[in-house]
PDB file of C-alpha atoms in Angstrom:
ATOM      1  CA  MET A   1       0.000   0.000   0.000  1.00 85.00           C
ATOM      2  CA  PRO A   2       1.507   3.376  -0.997  1.00 87.00           C
ATOM      3  CA  SER A   3       2.069   6.135   1.531  1.00 94.00           C
ATOM      4  CA  ALA A   4       0.116   9.370   1.461  1.00 93.00           C
ATOM      5  CA  VAL A   5       3.204  10.872  -0.187  1.00 92.00           C
ATOM      6  CA  SER A   6       3.306   8.496  -3.133  1.00 92.00           C
ATOM      7  CA  ALA A   7      -0.434   7.768  -3.482  1.00 93.00           C
ATOM      8  CA  VAL A   8      -0.665  10.611  -6.001  1.00 94.00           C
ATOM      9  CA  PRO A   9       2.100  10.149  -8.576  1.00 93.00           C
ATOM     10  CA  ALA A  10       4.656  12.912  -9.017  1.00 95.00           C
ATOM     11  CA  ALA A  11       4.372  15.139 -12.056  1.00 95.00           C
ATOM     12  CA  SER A  12       6.582  14.394 -15.018  1.00 97.00           C
ATOM     13  CA  SER A  13      10.000  16.050 -15.037  1.00 97.00           C
ATOM     14  CA  GLU A  14       8.813  18.372 -17.814  1.00 97.00           C
ATOM     15  CA  GLN A  15       5.763  19.438 -15.794  1.00 97.00           C
ATOM     16  CA  ALA A  16       7.845  19.875 -12.646  1.00 97.00           C
ATOM     17  CA  LEU A  17      10.391  22.000 -14.500  1.00 97.00           C
ATOM     18  CA  ALA A  18       7.694  24.270 -15.915  1.00 97.00           C
ATOM     19  CA  HIS A  19       6.005  24.615 -12.529  1.00 96.00           C
ATOM     20  CA  PHE A  20       9.103  25.330 -10.469  1.00 95.00           C
ATOM     21  CA  ALA A  21      10.702  27.607 -13.058  1.00 96.00           C
ATOM     22  CA  GLN A  22       7.496  29.623 -13.232  1.00 97.00           C
ATOM     23  CA  ALA A  23       7.409  29.986  -9.441  1.00 96.00           C
ATOM     24  CA  PHE A  24      10.426  32.302  -9.613  1.00 96.00           C
ATOM     25  CA  THR A  25       8.341  34.791 -11.618  1.00 97.00           C
ATOM     26  CA  PHE A  26       5.956  35.046  -8.666  1.00 98.00           C
ATOM     27  CA  GLU A  27       8.272  34.695  -5.676  1.00 97.00           C
ATOM     28  CA  THR A  28      11.589  35.686  -4.205  1.00 98.00           C
ATOM     29  CA  ASP A  29      13.068  34.722  -0.867  1.00 97.00           C
ATOM     30  CA  CYS A  30      14.340  36.525   2.197  1.00 98.00           C
ATOM     31  CA  ALA A  31      18.005  35.856   1.433  1.00 98.00           C
ATOM     32  CA  ASP A  32      17.749  37.356  -2.056  1.00 98.00           C
ATOM     33  CA  VAL A  33      15.914  40.428  -0.721  1.00 98.00           C
ATOM     34  CA  HIS A  34      18.494  40.843   2.051  1.00 98.00           C
ATOM     35  CA  ASP A  35      21.406  40.478  -0.380  1.00 98.00           C
ATOM     36  CA  ALA A  36      19.917  43.034  -2.792  1.00 98.00           C
ATOM     37  CA  ILE A  37      19.411  45.570   0.001  1.00 97.00           C
ATOM     38  CA  ALA A  38      22.804  44.939   1.653  1.00 96.00           C
ATOM     39  CA  GLY A  39      24.583  45.054  -1.695  1.00 97.00           C
ATOM     40  CA  GLY A  40      23.006  48.357  -2.735  1.00 96.00           C
ATOM     41  CA  GLN A  41      21.134  46.664  -5.586  1.00 97.00           C
ATOM     42  CA  GLN A  42      17.582  47.199  -4.427  1.00 97.00           C
ATOM     43  CA  ASP A  43      15.732  47.578  -7.721  1.00 98.00           C
ATOM     44  CA  PHE A  44      12.295  47.055  -6.177  1.00 98.00           C
ATOM     45  CA  VAL A  45       9.994  48.628  -3.616  1.00 98.00           C
ATOM     46  CA  LEU A  46       9.553  46.442  -0.555  1.00 98.00           C
ATOM     47  CA  LEU A  47       6.078  46.614   0.981  1.00 98.00           C
ATOM     48  CA  ASP A  48       5.116  45.331   4.404  1.00 98.00           C
ATOM     49  CA  THR A  49       1.401  44.605   4.031  1.00 98.00           C
ATOM     50  CA  ARG A  50       0.705  44.215   7.765  1.00 98.00           C
ATOM     51  CA  SER A  51      -0.901  46.732  10.087  1.00 97.00           C
ATOM     52  CA  PRO A  52       0.980  49.872  11.173  1.00 98.00           C
ATOM     53  CA  LEU A  53       1.162  48.479  14.722  1.00 97.00           C
ATOM     54  CA  LEU A  54       2.848  45.253  13.617  1.00 97.00           C
ATOM     55  CA  TYR A  55       5.120  47.183  11.260  1.00 98.00           C
ATOM     56  CA  ALA A  56       6.241  49.434  14.152  1.00 97.00           C
ATOM     57  CA  GLN A  57       7.016  46.375  16.294  1.00 97.00           C
ATOM     58  CA  GLY A  58       9.475  45.107  13.682  1.00 98.00           C
ATOM     59  CA  HIS A  59       9.856  45.133   9.910  1.00 98.00           C
ATOM     60  CA  VAL A  60      12.397  44.405   7.225  1.00 98.00           C
ATOM     61  CA  PRO A  61      14.787  47.369   7.048  1.00 97.00           C
ATOM     62  CA  GLY A  62      13.872  49.658   4.166  1.00 95.00           C
ATOM     63  CA  ALA A  63      10.336  48.318   3.835  1.00 98.00           C
ATOM     64  CA  LEU A  64       7.432  50.695   3.483  1.00 98.00           C
ATOM     65  CA  ASN A  65       4.246  49.987   5.368  1.00 98.00           C
ATOM     66  CA  LEU A  66       1.216  49.732   3.120  1.00 98.00           C
ATOM     67  CA  PRO A  67      -1.422  47.370   4.509  1.00 98.00           C
ATOM     68  CA  HIS A  68      -2.949  45.239   1.776  1.00 97.00           C
ATOM     69  CA  GLY A  69      -6.361  46.882   2.140  1.00 97.00           C
ATOM     70  CA  LYS A  70      -4.813  50.304   1.469  1.00 98.00           C
ATOM     71  CA  ILE A  71      -3.073  49.351  -1.775  1.00 98.00           C
ATOM     72  CA  VAL A  72      -4.863  51.631  -4.221  1.00 98.00           C
ATOM     73  CA  ASP A  73      -3.784  53.532  -7.321  1.00 97.00           C
ATOM     74  CA  VAL A  74      -3.481  56.897  -5.592  1.00 97.00           C
ATOM     75  CA  LYS A  75      -0.901  55.494  -3.123  1.00 97.00           C
ATOM     76  CA  LEU A  76       1.289  54.262  -5.990  1.00 98.00           C
ATOM     77  CA  ARG A  77       1.262  57.270  -8.304  1.00 97.00           C
ATOM     78  CA  GLU A  78       4.819  58.310  -7.448  1.00 97.00           C
ATOM     79  CA  TYR A  79       6.134  55.017  -8.854  1.00 98.00           C
ATOM     80  CA  PRO A  80       6.493  54.346 -12.581  1.00 98.00           C
ATOM     81  CA  MET A  81       4.186  51.611 -13.856  1.00 98.00           C
ATOM     82  CA  ASP A  82       7.107  49.221 -14.373  1.00 98.00           C
ATOM     83  CA  THR A  83       8.286  49.473 -10.736  1.00 98.00           C
ATOM     84  CA  LEU A  84       8.652  46.024  -9.216  1.00 98.00           C
ATOM     85  CA  PHE A  85       6.965  45.649  -5.835  1.00 98.00           C
ATOM     86  CA  VAL A  86       7.950  42.902  -3.414  1.00 98.00           C
ATOM     87  CA  VAL A  87       5.385  42.214  -0.715  1.00 98.00           C
ATOM     88  CA  TYR A  88       5.541  40.341   2.558  1.00 98.00           C
ATOM     89  CA  CYS A  89       3.478  39.807   5.677  1.00 98.00           C
ATOM     90  CA  ALA A  90       3.930  37.892   8.939  1.00 97.00           C
ATOM     91  CA  GLY A  91       4.829  34.563   7.374  1.00 95.00           C
ATOM     92  CA  PRO A  92       3.478  31.374   5.870  1.00 92.00           C
ATOM     93  CA  HIS A  93       0.478  31.440   8.198  1.00 94.00           C
ATOM     94  CA  CYS A  94      -0.605  34.852   6.875  1.00 94.00           C
ATOM     95  CA  ASN A  95      -2.185  35.700   3.517  1.00 96.00           C
ATOM     96  CA  GLY A  96      -1.727  39.476   3.708  1.00 97.00           C
ATOM     97  CA  ALA A  97       1.118  39.403   1.198  1.00 98.00           C
ATOM     98  CA  HIS A  98      -0.987  37.387  -1.221  1.00 98.00           C
ATOM     99  CA  ARG A  99      -3.814  39.901  -0.812  1.00 98.00           C
ATOM    100  CA  GLY A 100      -1.391  42.742  -1.439  1.00 98.00           C
ATOM    101  CA  ALA A 101       0.092  40.999  -4.466  1.00 98.00           C
ATOM    102  CA  GLU A 102      -3.376  40.487  -5.902  1.00 98.00           C
ATOM    103  CA  ARG A 103      -4.229  44.169  -5.456  1.00 98.00           C
ATOM    104  CA  LEU A 104      -0.983  45.262  -7.104  1.00 98.00           C
ATOM    105  CA  ALA A 105      -1.550  42.891 -10.024  1.00 98.00           C
ATOM    106  CA  ARG A 106      -5.102  44.228 -10.468  1.00 98.00           C
ATOM    107  CA  LEU A 107      -3.563  47.693 -10.721  1.00 98.00           C
ATOM    108  CA  GLY A 108      -1.251  46.479 -13.483  1.00 98.00           C
ATOM    109  CA  ARG A 109       1.856  46.546 -11.284  1.00 98.00           C
ATOM    110  CA  PRO A 110       4.694  43.993 -11.390  1.00 98.00           C
ATOM    111  CA  VAL A 111       4.797  42.133  -8.095  1.00 98.00           C
ATOM    112  CA  LYS A 112       6.587  39.303  -6.332  1.00 98.00           C
ATOM    113  CA  LEU A 113       5.957  37.718  -2.971  1.00 98.00           C
ATOM    114  CA  MET A 114       8.813  37.457  -0.463  1.00 98.00           C
ATOM    115  CA  ILE A 115       8.154  33.930   0.728  1.00 97.00           C
ATOM    116  CA  GLY A 116       8.486  33.369   4.450  1.00 97.00           C
ATOM    117  CA  GLY A 117       7.646  36.950   5.415  1.00 98.00           C
ATOM    118  CA  ILE A 118       8.838  38.125   8.831  1.00 98.00           C
ATOM    119  CA  THR A 119       9.080  34.525  10.040  1.00 98.00           C
ATOM    120  CA  GLY A 120      11.396  33.629   7.178  1.00 98.00           C
ATOM    121  CA  TRP A 121      13.430  36.805   7.643  1.00 98.00           C
ATOM    122  CA  LEU A 122      14.061  35.952  11.289  1.00 98.00           C
ATOM    123  CA  ASP A 123      14.719  32.281  10.479  1.00 98.00           C
ATOM    124  CA  GLU A 124      17.510  33.442   8.144  1.00 98.00           C
ATOM    125  CA  GLY A 125      19.069  35.327  11.084  1.00 98.00           C
ATOM    126  CA  PHE A 126      18.368  38.800   9.725  1.00 98.00           C
ATOM    127  CA  ASP A 127      17.533  41.729  12.006  1.00 97.00           C
ATOM    128  CA  LEU A 128      14.320  43.724  12.020  1.00 98.00           C
ATOM    129  CA  ALA A 129      14.063  47.492  12.141  1.00 97.00           C
ATOM    130  CA  ARG A 130      11.768  48.941  14.786  1.00 94.00           C
ATOM    131  CA  ASP A 131       9.997  52.275  15.036  1.00 78.00           C
TER     132      ASP A 131
END
């Protein structure tokens, strides 16, 4: 009897390649964001989509606070339409970054999700900024 893992067969290598390669167009990780910021190569706007209170308690250095429900065209007018936004929230247990990414995409903005959010950032050993 197969385990719960193998009961559903794995995708073909071709399907897996397409799936995982495409994931990089939607996501980035904490280490890549950290390295871009630390190396002076930040070519994106980093948005913390959590509440102002949570943002003040600790956020990724250089991130702007824009809760997902407040992501509207008027708040983005200072950025050219091709500006890449990277969004994050509390972590894998939170869908605020996904909500923010959806809103940005609806506004025609390029967007990626920083997988792991604050939880991932801390797991990587990176410090938070506090207000």
